[in-house]
mmCIF file of C-alpha atoms in Angstrom:
data_model
loop_
_atom_site.group_PDB
_atom_site.id
_atom_site.type_symbol
_atom_site.label_atom_id
_atom_site.label_comp_id
_atom_site.label_asym_id
_atom_site.label_seq_id
_atom_site.Cartn_x
_atom_site.Cartn_y
_atom_site.Cartn_z
ATOM 1 C CA MET A 163 0.000 0.000 0.000
ATOM 2 C CA PRO A 164 1.167 3.604 -0.503
ATOM 3 C CA ALA A 165 3.219 5.095 2.307
ATOM 4 C CA HIS A 166 1.246 8.355 2.099
ATOM 5 C CA THR A 167 -2.301 9.458 1.362
ATOM 6 C CA SER A 168 -1.228 12.265 -0.978
ATOM 7 C CA TYR A 169 1.460 12.680 -3.668
ATOM 8 C CA ASP A 170 2.514 15.573 -5.834
ATOM 9 C CA VAL A 171 2.714 13.253 -8.863
ATOM 10 C CA ILE A 172 1.081 9.847 -9.330
ATOM 11 C CA ILE A 173 2.237 7.826 -12.334
ATOM 12 C CA ALA A 174 0.128 4.885 -13.514
ATOM 13 C CA GLY A 175 2.472 2.387 -15.184
ATOM 14 C CA GLY A 176 6.031 1.622 -14.155
ATOM 15 C CA ALA A 177 7.566 0.379 -17.403
ATOM 16 C CA ILE A 178 9.920 2.432 -19.572
ATOM 17 C CA TYR A 179 7.819 5.606 -19.670
ATOM 18 C CA GLY A 180 6.578 5.608 -16.104
ATOM 19 C CA SER A 181 10.122 5.034 -14.889
ATOM 20 C CA SER A 182 11.669 7.576 -17.282
ATOM 21 C CA VAL A 183 9.256 10.306 -16.174
ATOM 22 C CA ALA A 184 9.762 9.356 -12.510
ATOM 23 C CA TRP A 185 13.551 9.443 -12.754
ATOM 24 C CA TRP A 186 13.712 12.719 -14.671
ATOM 25 C CA LEU A 187 11.261 14.294 -12.214
ATOM 26 C CA SER A 188 13.299 13.075 -9.238
ATOM 27 C CA ARG A 189 16.355 14.979 -10.505
ATOM 28 C CA GLU A 190 14.633 18.003 -12.055
ATOM 29 C CA PRO A 191 15.751 21.309 -10.493
ATOM 30 C CA GLY A 192 12.716 22.949 -8.943
ATOM 31 C CA PHE A 193 10.846 19.719 -8.186
ATOM 32 C CA ASP A 194 10.957 18.434 -4.609
ATOM 33 C CA GLY A 195 7.613 16.666 -4.315
ATOM 34 C CA ARG A 196 6.568 13.101 -3.619
ATOM 35 C CA ILE A 197 6.208 10.690 -6.553
ATOM 36 C CA LEU A 198 4.213 7.459 -6.574
ATOM 37 C CA VAL A 199 4.425 4.875 -9.379
ATOM 38 C CA ILE A 200 1.601 2.310 -9.562
ATOM 39 C CA GLU A 201 2.441 -0.886 -11.451
ATOM 40 C CA ARG A 202 -0.074 -3.700 -11.894
ATOM 41 C CA ASP A 203 2.573 -6.307 -12.852
ATOM 42 C CA PRO A 204 6.069 -5.672 -11.447
ATOM 43 C CA THR A 205 7.420 -8.619 -13.475
ATOM 44 C CA TYR A 206 6.659 -6.565 -16.624
ATOM 45 C CA GLU A 207 6.139 -9.901 -18.401
ATOM 46 C CA PHE A 208 3.689 -8.525 -20.956
ATOM 47 C CA ALA A 209 4.759 -4.875 -21.042
ATOM 48 C CA ALA A 210 5.714 -3.542 -24.468
ATOM 49 C CA THR A 211 9.042 -2.574 -22.858
ATOM 50 C CA SER A 212 9.866 -6.247 -22.296
ATOM 51 C CA HIS A 213 9.218 -7.225 -25.928
ATOM 52 C CA THR A 214 11.032 -4.376 -27.644
ATOM 53 C CA ASN A 215 13.792 -4.767 -30.220
ATOM 54 C CA SER A 216 15.646 -1.787 -28.670
ATOM 55 C CA CYS A 217 16.350 0.178 -31.831
ATOM 56 C CA ILE A 218 17.017 3.858 -32.400
ATOM 57 C CA ARG A 219 17.097 5.829 -35.627
ATOM 58 C CA GLN A 220 17.618 9.355 -36.853
ATOM 59 C CA GLN A 221 15.675 8.550 -40.001
ATOM 60 C CA PHE A 222 12.381 10.323 -39.459
ATOM 61 C CA SER A 223 10.895 12.967 -41.720
ATOM 62 C CA ASN A 224 9.590 15.257 -38.967
ATOM 63 C CA LYS A 225 12.078 17.608 -37.291
ATOM 64 C CA THR A 226 10.624 17.004 -33.828
ATOM 65 C CA ASN A 227 11.073 13.227 -34.085
ATOM 66 C CA ILE A 228 14.613 13.689 -35.412
ATOM 67 C CA ALA A 229 15.550 15.998 -32.531
ATOM 68 C CA ILE A 230 14.100 13.513 -30.047
ATOM 69 C CA SER A 231 16.233 10.705 -31.484
ATOM 70 C CA ARG A 232 19.317 12.901 -31.609
ATOM 71 C CA PHE A 233 18.974 13.399 -27.874
ATOM 72 C CA GLY A 234 18.217 9.703 -27.387
ATOM 73 C CA ALA A 235 21.535 8.798 -29.013
ATOM 74 C CA GLU A 236 23.365 11.334 -26.849
ATOM 75 C CA PHE A 237 21.693 9.873 -23.761
ATOM 76 C CA ILE A 238 22.817 6.352 -24.687
ATOM 77 C CA ARG A 239 26.398 7.495 -25.345
ATOM 78 C CA LYS A 240 26.562 9.432 -22.061
ATOM 79 C CA PHE A 241 24.375 7.102 -20.019
ATOM 80 C CA ARG A 242 26.647 6.879 -16.978
ATOM 81 C CA GLU A 243 27.197 10.623 -17.023
ATOM 82 C CA PHE A 244 23.451 11.293 -17.099
ATOM 83 C CA MET A 245 23.053 8.839 -14.217
ATOM 84 C CA GLY A 246 25.366 10.971 -12.094
ATOM 85 C CA GLY A 247 28.678 9.280 -12.887
ATOM 86 C CA ASP A 248 27.967 6.320 -10.588
ATOM 87 C CA PRO A 249 30.616 3.658 -11.412
ATOM 88 C CA ASP A 250 27.994 0.932 -10.877
ATOM 89 C CA VAL A 251 26.035 2.234 -13.868
ATOM 90 C CA PRO A 252 27.091 0.295 -16.978
ATOM 91 C CA ALA A 253 28.015 1.894 -20.263
ATOM 92 C CA LEU A 254 25.353 1.410 -22.924
ATOM 93 C CA ALA A 255 26.699 0.269 -26.268
ATOM 94 C CA LEU A 256 24.981 1.525 -29.416
ATOM 95 C CA GLN A 257 25.510 -0.895 -32.296
ATOM 96 C CA SER A 258 25.453 1.597 -35.156
ATOM 97 C CA TYR A 259 24.666 -0.693 -38.068
ATOM 98 C CA GLY A 260 22.142 1.894 -39.134
ATOM 99 C CA TYR A 261 18.773 1.567 -40.809
ATOM 100 C CA MET A 262 18.695 0.840 -44.546
ATOM 101 C CA TYR A 263 15.443 2.027 -46.106
ATOM 102 C CA LEU A 264 14.977 0.537 -49.585
ATOM 103 C CA ALA A 265 12.752 2.294 -52.135
ATOM 104 C CA ASP A 266 11.172 0.435 -55.047
ATOM 105 C CA THR A 267 9.244 3.339 -56.631
ATOM 106 C CA PRO A 268 10.252 6.826 -57.786
ATOM 107 C CA VAL A 269 7.801 8.378 -55.332
ATOM 108 C CA PHE A 270 9.265 6.490 -52.377
ATOM 109 C CA ALA A 271 12.821 7.281 -53.539
ATOM 110 C CA GLN A 272 11.936 10.988 -53.650
ATOM 111 C CA THR A 273 10.430 10.773 -50.166
ATOM 112 C CA LEU A 274 13.665 9.240 -48.880
ATOM 113 C CA LYS A 275 15.709 11.957 -50.571
ATOM 114 C CA GLU A 276 13.618 14.726 -49.026
ATOM 115 C CA SER A 277 13.770 13.096 -45.597
ATOM 116 C CA GLN A 278 17.554 12.759 -45.855
ATOM 117 C CA GLN A 279 17.830 16.485 -46.492
ATOM 118 C CA VAL A 280 15.787 17.259 -43.376
ATOM 119 C CA GLN A 281 17.849 14.824 -41.303
ATOM 120 C CA ALA A 282 21.138 16.256 -42.567
ATOM 121 C CA SER A 283 19.994 19.791 -41.762
ATOM 122 C CA LEU A 284 19.707 18.714 -38.107
ATOM 123 C CA GLY A 285 23.131 17.052 -38.041
ATOM 124 C CA ALA A 286 22.248 13.440 -38.844
ATOM 125 C CA ALA A 287 24.714 11.508 -40.993
ATOM 126 C CA THR A 288 22.090 9.906 -43.268
ATOM 127 C CA ARG A 289 23.195 9.203 -46.852
ATOM 128 C CA HIS A 290 20.844 8.971 -49.822
ATOM 129 C CA MET A 291 22.243 6.128 -51.927
ATOM 130 C CA SER A 292 21.735 4.943 -55.472
ATOM 131 C CA ARG A 293 21.185 1.268 -56.190
ATOM 132 C CA ASP A 294 24.819 0.939 -57.337
ATOM 133 C CA GLU A 295 26.083 2.555 -54.126
ATOM 134 C CA ILE A 296 23.993 0.177 -52.031
ATOM 135 C CA ALA A 297 25.281 -2.808 -54.013
ATOM 136 C CA ALA A 298 28.893 -1.715 -53.548
ATOM 137 C CA ALA A 299 28.509 -1.366 -49.771
ATOM 138 C CA TYR A 300 26.312 -4.440 -49.253
ATOM 139 C CA PRO A 301 26.705 -6.861 -52.180
ATOM 140 C CA PHE A 302 24.517 -9.533 -50.596
ATOM 141 C CA TYR A 303 21.272 -7.623 -51.351
ATOM 142 C CA GLN A 304 19.115 -8.583 -54.327
ATOM 143 C CA LEU A 305 18.317 -5.121 -55.741
ATOM 144 C CA ASP A 306 16.591 -5.761 -59.083
ATOM 145 C CA ASP A 307 13.478 -3.880 -57.966
ATOM 146 C CA ILE A 308 15.245 -1.208 -55.885
ATOM 147 C CA ILE A 309 15.798 2.368 -57.075
ATOM 148 C CA ALA A 310 17.492 4.018 -54.083
ATOM 149 C CA GLY A 311 17.902 3.868 -50.315
ATOM 150 C CA ASN A 312 18.797 5.819 -47.203
ATOM 151 C CA HIS A 313 21.393 4.694 -44.669
ATOM 152 C CA ASN A 314 23.080 6.129 -41.579
ATOM 153 C CA LEU A 315 26.023 4.583 -39.710
ATOM 154 C CA VAL A 316 26.205 7.188 -36.928
ATOM 155 C CA ASP A 317 24.093 6.930 -33.747
ATOM 156 C CA GLU A 318 21.611 4.630 -35.421
ATOM 157 C CA GLY A 319 21.072 0.947 -34.739
ATOM 158 C CA TYR A 320 20.231 -0.961 -31.585
ATOM 159 C CA PHE A 321 21.186 -0.836 -27.905
ATOM 160 C CA ASP A 322 20.455 -2.509 -24.570
ATOM 161 C CA GLY A 323 17.052 -1.042 -23.798
ATOM 162 C CA GLY A 324 16.483 -3.452 -20.917
ATOM 163 C CA THR A 325 19.455 -2.042 -19.037
ATOM 164 C CA MET A 326 18.313 1.527 -19.672
ATOM 165 C CA PHE A 327 14.886 0.668 -18.235
ATOM 166 C CA ASP A 328 16.394 -1.107 -15.244
ATOM 167 C CA TRP A 329 18.504 1.910 -14.322
ATOM 168 C CA PHE A 330 15.674 4.392 -14.818
ATOM 169 C CA ARG A 331 13.787 2.394 -12.205
ATOM 170 C CA ARG A 332 16.732 1.834 -9.877
ATOM 171 C CA MET A 333 17.787 5.461 -9.859
ATOM 172 C CA ALA A 334 14.227 6.709 -9.481
ATOM 173 C CA ARG A 335 13.891 4.585 -6.341
ATOM 174 C CA ARG A 336 17.276 5.736 -5.091
ATOM 175 C CA ASN A 337 16.045 9.309 -5.486
ATOM 176 C CA GLY A 338 13.004 8.617 -3.329
ATOM 177 C CA VAL A 339 10.349 7.594 -5.878
ATOM 178 C CA GLU A 340 7.913 5.093 -4.370
ATOM 179 C CA TYR A 341 6.810 2.083 -6.445
ATOM 180 C CA ILE A 342 3.838 -0.044 -5.388
ATOM 181 C CA HIS A 343 2.324 -3.241 -6.771
ATOM 182 C CA ASP A 344 -1.324 -2.305 -7.245
ATOM 183 C CA GLU A 345 -3.774 -1.497 -10.010
ATOM 184 C CA LEU A 346 -5.547 1.720 -10.898
ATOM 185 C CA THR A 347 -9.318 1.197 -10.869
ATOM 186 C CA GLY A 348 -10.628 4.751 -10.861
ATOM 187 C CA LEU A 349 -9.778 8.415 -11.365
ATOM 188 C CA ASN A 350 -11.725 10.834 -9.226
ATOM 189 C CA ARG A 351 -12.237 14.035 -11.178
ATOM 190 C CA LYS A 352 -13.375 17.334 -9.741
ATOM 191 C CA GLY A 353 -14.103 19.740 -12.564
ATOM 192 C CA ALA A 354 -10.944 20.362 -14.564
ATOM 193 C CA ARG A 355 -8.649 18.341 -12.296
ATOM 194 C CA ILE A 356 -7.937 14.803 -11.157
ATOM 195 C CA ASP A 357 -8.329 15.000 -7.393
ATOM 196 C CA SER A 358 -7.388 11.435 -6.421
ATOM 197 C CA VAL A 359 -6.993 7.881 -7.672
ATOM 198 C CA THR A 360 -8.660 4.687 -6.497
ATOM 199 C CA LEU A 361 -6.629 1.481 -6.351
ATOM 200 C CA LYS A 362 -7.646 -2.158 -6.542
ATOM 201 C CA SER A 363 -6.485 -2.533 -2.952
ATOM 202 C CA GLY A 364 -9.190 -0.037 -1.943
ATOM 203 C CA ASP A 365 -6.825 2.822 -1.180
ATOM 204 C CA ILE A 366 -7.779 6.315 -2.360
ATOM 205 C CA VAL A 367 -4.758 8.543 -2.871
ATOM 206 C CA SER A 368 -4.798 12.287 -3.563
ATOM 207 C CA CYS A 369 -2.569 13.737 -6.274
ATOM 208 C CA GLY A 370 -1.367 17.040 -7.637
ATOM 209 C CA THR A 371 -0.625 15.681 -11.127
ATOM 210 C CA PHE A 372 -1.617 12.380 -12.704
ATOM 211 C CA VAL A 373 0.502 10.758 -15.470
ATOM 212 C CA ASN A 374 -0.963 8.130 -17.780
ATOM 213 C CA ALA A 375 1.942 5.800 -18.628
ATOM 214 C CA THR A 376 -0.173 2.661 -19.004
ATOM 215 C CA GLY A 377 1.014 1.668 -22.486
ATOM 216 C CA THR A 378 -1.522 -0.378 -24.419
ATOM 217 C CA ARG A 379 -4.103 0.280 -21.678
ATOM 218 C CA ALA A 380 -3.807 4.051 -22.106
ATOM 219 C CA ALA A 381 -7.268 4.506 -23.608
ATOM 220 C CA GLN A 382 -8.880 2.600 -20.731
ATOM 221 C CA THR A 383 -7.031 4.767 -18.234
ATOM 222 C CA ALA A 384 -8.085 7.974 -20.005
ATOM 223 C CA GLN A 385 -11.712 6.834 -20.011
ATOM 224 C CA MET A 386 -11.602 6.684 -16.206
ATOM 225 C CA ALA A 387 -11.377 10.485 -16.379
ATOM 226 C CA GLY A 388 -13.977 10.788 -19.130
ATOM 227 C CA LEU A 389 -11.320 11.356 -21.806
ATOM 228 C CA ASP A 390 -10.735 9.580 -25.124
ATOM 229 C CA ILE A 391 -7.522 8.840 -27.008
ATOM 230 C CA PRO A 392 -7.150 6.613 -30.099
ATOM 231 C CA VAL A 393 -4.654 4.102 -28.680
ATOM 232 C CA GLU A 394 -5.048 0.328 -28.923
ATOM 233 C CA PRO A 395 -2.878 -2.819 -28.678
ATOM 234 C CA ARG A 396 -1.559 -4.230 -31.961
ATOM 235 C CA LYS A 397 0.537 -7.386 -32.349
ATOM 236 C CA ARG A 398 4.118 -7.181 -33.602
ATOM 237 C CA TYR A 399 6.250 -10.232 -34.362
ATOM 238 C CA THR A 400 9.952 -10.870 -33.808
ATOM 239 C CA TRP A 401 11.988 -13.850 -35.005
ATOM 240 C CA ILE A 402 15.619 -14.706 -34.255
ATOM 241 C CA PHE A 403 17.350 -16.976 -36.768
ATOM 242 C CA ASP A 404 20.716 -18.479 -37.615
ATOM 243 C CA ALA A 405 21.971 -18.562 -41.216
ATOM 244 C CA ALA A 406 23.738 -21.497 -42.832
ATOM 245 C CA HIS A 407 25.703 -18.937 -44.866
ATOM 246 C CA PRO A 408 26.283 -15.897 -42.613
ATOM 247 C CA LEU A 409 26.952 -12.530 -44.188
ATOM 248 C CA ASP A 410 30.530 -11.282 -44.290
ATOM 249 C CA ARG A 411 29.627 -7.977 -42.622
ATOM 250 C CA ASP A 412 27.030 -6.508 -40.290
ATOM 251 C CA LEU A 413 23.510 -6.291 -41.686
ATOM 252 C CA PRO A 414 21.871 -2.884 -41.230
ATOM 253 C CA LEU A 415 18.305 -2.862 -40.027
ATOM 254 C CA THR A 416 16.957 -3.319 -43.515
ATOM 255 C CA ILE A 417 13.422 -2.132 -44.165
ATOM 256 C CA ASP A 418 12.119 -3.912 -47.230
ATOM 257 C CA PRO A 419 9.417 -2.104 -49.242
ATOM 258 C CA SER A 420 7.064 -4.867 -48.083
ATOM 259 C CA GLY A 421 7.370 -3.603 -44.497
ATOM 260 C CA VAL A 422 9.392 -6.596 -43.266
ATOM 261 C CA HIS A 423 12.620 -5.662 -41.488
ATOM 262 C CA VAL A 424 15.740 -7.689 -40.698
ATOM 263 C CA ARG A 425 19.090 -6.907 -39.044
ATOM 264 C CA SER A 426 22.159 -8.436 -37.415
ATOM 265 C CA ASP A 427 21.692 -9.483 -33.803
ATOM 266 C CA GLY A 428 25.069 -10.615 -32.538
ATOM 267 C CA ARG A 429 25.925 -13.895 -34.267
ATOM 268 C CA TYR A 430 22.280 -14.315 -35.245
ATOM 269 C CA TYR A 431 19.751 -12.228 -37.180
ATOM 270 C CA LEU A 432 16.505 -10.591 -36.098
ATOM 271 C CA ALA A 433 13.449 -10.088 -38.283
ATOM 272 C CA GLY A 434 10.059 -8.640 -37.591
ATOM 273 C CA GLY A 435 7.033 -6.637 -38.559
ATOM 274 C CA PRO A 436 3.241 -6.615 -38.432
ATOM 275 C CA PRO A 437 0.850 -9.294 -39.669
ATOM 276 C CA ASP A 438 -0.986 -8.506 -42.895
ATOM 277 C CA ASP A 439 -4.251 -8.456 -40.966
ATOM 278 C CA ASP A 440 -3.490 -5.975 -38.189
ATOM 279 C CA PRO A 441 -6.536 -5.437 -35.957
ATOM 280 C CA ALA A 442 -6.692 -4.255 -32.378
ATOM 281 C CA VAL A 443 -6.242 -7.179 -29.965
ATOM 282 C CA SER A 444 -6.978 -7.850 -26.320
ATOM 283 C CA HIS A 445 -4.375 -6.645 -23.850
ATOM 284 C CA ASP A 446 -3.610 -10.229 -22.860
ATOM 285 C CA ASP A 447 -3.605 -11.723 -26.383
ATOM 286 C CA PHE A 448 -0.057 -12.779 -27.208
ATOM 287 C CA ILE A 449 -1.008 -15.838 -29.245
ATOM 288 C CA ALA A 450 1.339 -16.221 -32.217
ATOM 289 C CA ASP A 451 0.379 -17.068 -35.781
ATOM 290 C CA HIS A 452 3.361 -19.282 -36.546
ATOM 291 C CA ALA A 453 2.363 -19.631 -40.188
ATOM 292 C CA LEU A 454 3.339 -16.006 -40.779
ATOM 293 C CA TRP A 455 7.022 -16.919 -40.918
ATOM 294 C CA GLU A 456 6.635 -19.292 -43.861
ATOM 295 C CA GLU A 457 3.850 -17.364 -45.577
ATOM 296 C CA LYS A 458 5.124 -13.793 -45.282
ATOM 297 C CA PHE A 459 8.404 -13.036 -43.552
ATOM 298 C CA TRP A 460 10.905 -15.634 -44.682
ATOM 299 C CA PRO A 461 10.004 -15.394 -48.417
ATOM 300 C CA VAL A 462 10.574 -11.614 -48.312
ATOM 301 C CA ILE A 463 13.868 -11.965 -46.439
ATOM 302 C CA ALA A 464 15.187 -14.759 -48.662
ATOM 303 C CA ASN A 465 14.280 -12.783 -51.771
ATOM 304 C CA ARG A 466 16.066 -9.651 -50.551
ATOM 305 C CA ILE A 467 19.098 -11.542 -49.171
ATOM 306 C CA PRO A 468 19.512 -14.844 -51.074
ATOM 307 C CA GLN A 469 22.090 -16.085 -48.543
ATOM 308 C CA PHE A 470 19.160 -16.410 -46.127
ATOM 309 C CA GLU A 471 17.481 -19.158 -48.142
ATOM 310 C CA GLN A 472 18.912 -21.629 -45.614
ATOM 311 C CA ILE A 473 18.196 -20.564 -42.052
ATOM 312 C CA ARG A 474 17.265 -22.079 -38.691
ATOM 313 C CA LEU A 475 14.817 -20.384 -36.344
ATOM 314 C CA ILE A 476 16.200 -19.872 -32.838
ATOM 315 C CA ASN A 477 13.406 -17.991 -31.093
ATOM 316 C CA MET A 478 10.306 -15.874 -31.670
ATOM 317 C CA TRP A 479 7.908 -13.752 -29.669
ATOM 318 C CA VAL A 480 4.853 -11.561 -29.993
ATOM 319 C CA GLY A 481 4.783 -8.104 -28.436
ATOM 320 C CA HIS A 482 2.308 -5.244 -28.516
ATOM 321 C CA TYR A 483 2.516 -1.728 -29.926
ATOM 322 C CA ASP A 484 0.507 0.962 -28.138
ATOM 323 C CA TYR A 485 -0.755 1.982 -31.551
ATOM 324 C CA ASN A 486 -2.075 5.506 -32.124
ATOM 325 C CA THR A 487 -4.671 4.929 -34.835
ATOM 326 C CA PHE A 488 -4.905 8.670 -35.573
ATOM 327 C CA ASP A 489 -1.369 9.372 -36.848
ATOM 328 C CA GLN A 490 0.966 6.733 -35.315
ATOM 329 C CA ASN A 491 2.855 9.259 -33.181
ATOM 330 C CA ALA A 492 3.147 10.052 -29.495
ATOM 331 C CA ILE A 493 0.537 11.805 -27.374
ATOM 332 C CA VAL A 494 2.348 13.821 -24.699
ATOM 333 C CA GLY A 495 1.341 16.502 -22.218
ATOM 334 C CA PRO A 496 -1.833 17.742 -20.547
ATOM 335 C CA HIS A 497 -5.407 17.488 -21.704
ATOM 336 C CA PRO A 498 -6.966 20.930 -22.351
ATOM 337 C CA GLU A 499 -10.039 20.006 -20.311
ATOM 338 C CA VAL A 500 -8.201 18.358 -17.385
ATOM 339 C CA ASP A 501 -4.993 20.287 -16.904
ATOM 340 C CA ASN A 502 -3.339 17.968 -14.362
ATOM 341 C CA PHE A 503 -3.930 14.829 -16.470
ATOM 342 C CA MET A 504 -0.705 14.134 -18.386
ATOM 343 C CA PHE A 505 -0.450 11.780 -21.352
ATOM 344 C CA VAL A 506 2.687 9.911 -22.340
ATOM 345 C CA ASN A 507 1.143 7.386 -24.713
ATOM 346 C CA GLY A 508 0.605 6.107 -28.248
ATOM 347 C CA PHE A 509 4.202 5.630 -29.433
ATOM 348 C CA SER A 510 3.344 3.085 -32.130
ATOM 349 C CA GLY A 511 6.751 1.393 -32.000
ATOM 350 C CA HIS A 512 8.921 4.474 -31.374
ATOM 351 C CA GLY A 513 8.622 4.279 -27.610
ATOM 352 C CA LEU A 514 11.924 2.925 -26.335
ATOM 353 C CA GLN A 515 14.098 5.213 -28.430
ATOM 354 C CA GLN A 516 12.030 8.260 -27.496
ATOM 355 C CA ALA A 517 11.856 7.519 -23.753
ATOM 356 C CA PRO A 518 14.863 9.650 -22.706
ATOM 357 C CA ALA A 519 13.680 12.816 -24.457
ATOM 358 C CA LEU A 520 9.968 12.468 -23.738
ATOM 359 C CA GLY A 521 10.520 11.495 -20.106
ATOM 360 C CA ARG A 522 12.715 14.572 -19.671
ATOM 361 C CA GLY A 523 10.223 16.757 -21.505
ATOM 362 C CA LEU A 524 7.221 15.699 -19.438
ATOM 363 C CA ALA A 525 9.190 16.124 -16.209
ATOM 364 C CA GLU A 526 10.009 19.688 -17.261
ATOM 365 C CA ARG A 527 6.399 20.334 -18.239
ATOM 366 C CA ILE A 528 5.120 19.101 -14.872
ATOM 367 C CA THR A 529 7.694 21.115 -12.916
ATOM 368 C CA HIS A 530 7.750 24.374 -14.847
ATOM 369 C CA GLY A 531 4.437 24.393 -16.689
ATOM 370 C CA ALA A 532 6.209 24.700 -20.050
ATOM 371 C CA TRP A 533 8.321 22.690 -22.514
ATOM 372 C CA ARG A 534 12.003 23.563 -22.074
ATOM 373 C CA SER A 535 14.696 21.350 -23.629
ATOM 374 C CA LEU A 536 12.529 20.458 -26.637
ATOM 375 C CA ASP A 537 9.200 21.857 -27.754
ATOM 376 C CA LEU A 538 6.917 18.827 -27.542
ATOM 377 C CA SER A 539 3.710 20.762 -28.178
ATOM 378 C CA PRO A 540 3.261 19.081 -31.616
ATOM 379 C CA PHE A 541 2.468 15.889 -29.652
ATOM 380 C CA SER A 542 -0.380 17.510 -27.733
ATOM 381 C CA VAL A 543 -3.691 15.687 -27.563
ATOM 382 C CA SER A 544 -5.183 18.947 -28.871
ATOM 383 C CA ARG A 545 -4.094 17.992 -32.402
ATOM 384 C CA ILE A 546 -6.295 14.914 -32.204
ATOM 385 C CA LEU A 547 -9.238 16.869 -30.859
ATOM 386 C CA ALA A 548 -8.796 19.322 -33.764
ATOM 387 C CA GLY A 549 -8.302 16.576 -36.375
ATOM 388 C CA GLU A 550 -4.804 17.821 -37.295
ATOM 389 C CA THR A 551 -2.359 14.976 -37.870
ATOM 390 C CA PHE A 552 1.274 14.996 -36.840
ATOM 391 C CA VAL A 553 2.874 14.265 -40.212
ATOM 392 C CA GLU A 554 5.609 11.627 -40.103
ATOM 393 C CA ARG A 555 6.360 9.774 -43.339
ATOM 394 C CA ALA A 556 8.823 7.288 -41.840
ATOM 395 C CA VAL A 557 6.592 5.062 -39.731
ATOM 396 C CA ILE A 558 7.550 1.396 -39.623
#
């Protein structure tokens, strides 16, 4: 049960976002309040955080998303420094194999070229490559249908997201954040504010600010306050495989025009993507359609990289995206009708890489009443209420 009956900030959800916000708040100059994190499953067995592929990319088309990832890469590189220089904090390696977007139409190739120009203007090292340039750098690709591609070998690839999450949580606790194993069952609203929360245990706890960090359950949580957001669980598949004929160099995270992606993963390879039929699912539905590998994923991979015609599956799992059906981008900040209800939801697969910047941003917004390090106002729920999409052309 909570140690107190009132907290300055109550965070529902203790996975990557709840813990990022809690940690940033606990070290934010000007904030000295009490923080409570409510987590319904402290094993995090089914949290999206636990099923992530831990990737980060600069290759977005929107300047806000690019800036967020630029900071994310800096945070990974300087992880111990951000954590106060504690020698117990491990260094986080960033395997910068990069993302390789492959375009099979002139329109898509032009989109990649325009996105590369935006990325370069913000300091990203993305290259727009012709088919011949791609073939010279990575001769194992089958490129008969490919016109061009984008690639970046600097601060783009994958990292140990599990360790980042673990230390967000550890350091938040060390800084005085209280975590409890309980479940939110109600939000008690008085006019334009959330006055208190009701827990499954029966406790009613007052709050100054409420943060919705409940992942795929975000819409349910918002509805407790009479609010609506277009976020739902969607299944995403991951396979790990060994190759009879391994490649002679690292494989970038290759995004085939079909939507299937594949990359190096140590001595093995990782592939993934959505099913062709991609409906909302129940929060506890992690049942796998094993036929998808033979019917969809492996044929695409073997066509693009013929050396992968002989492979052996090592592992697979199903995770969930907290999918924003409106524009597949984050929803962050207060609701205009309930000013102490804070969203940090709807990441649609971008969540882990954006957690450092968005956790910092929301902590600043809660403390100071304004965005400081980065202007995150484009992610406001107000855009959804107004029907104005956040335009991002590089959604995987």
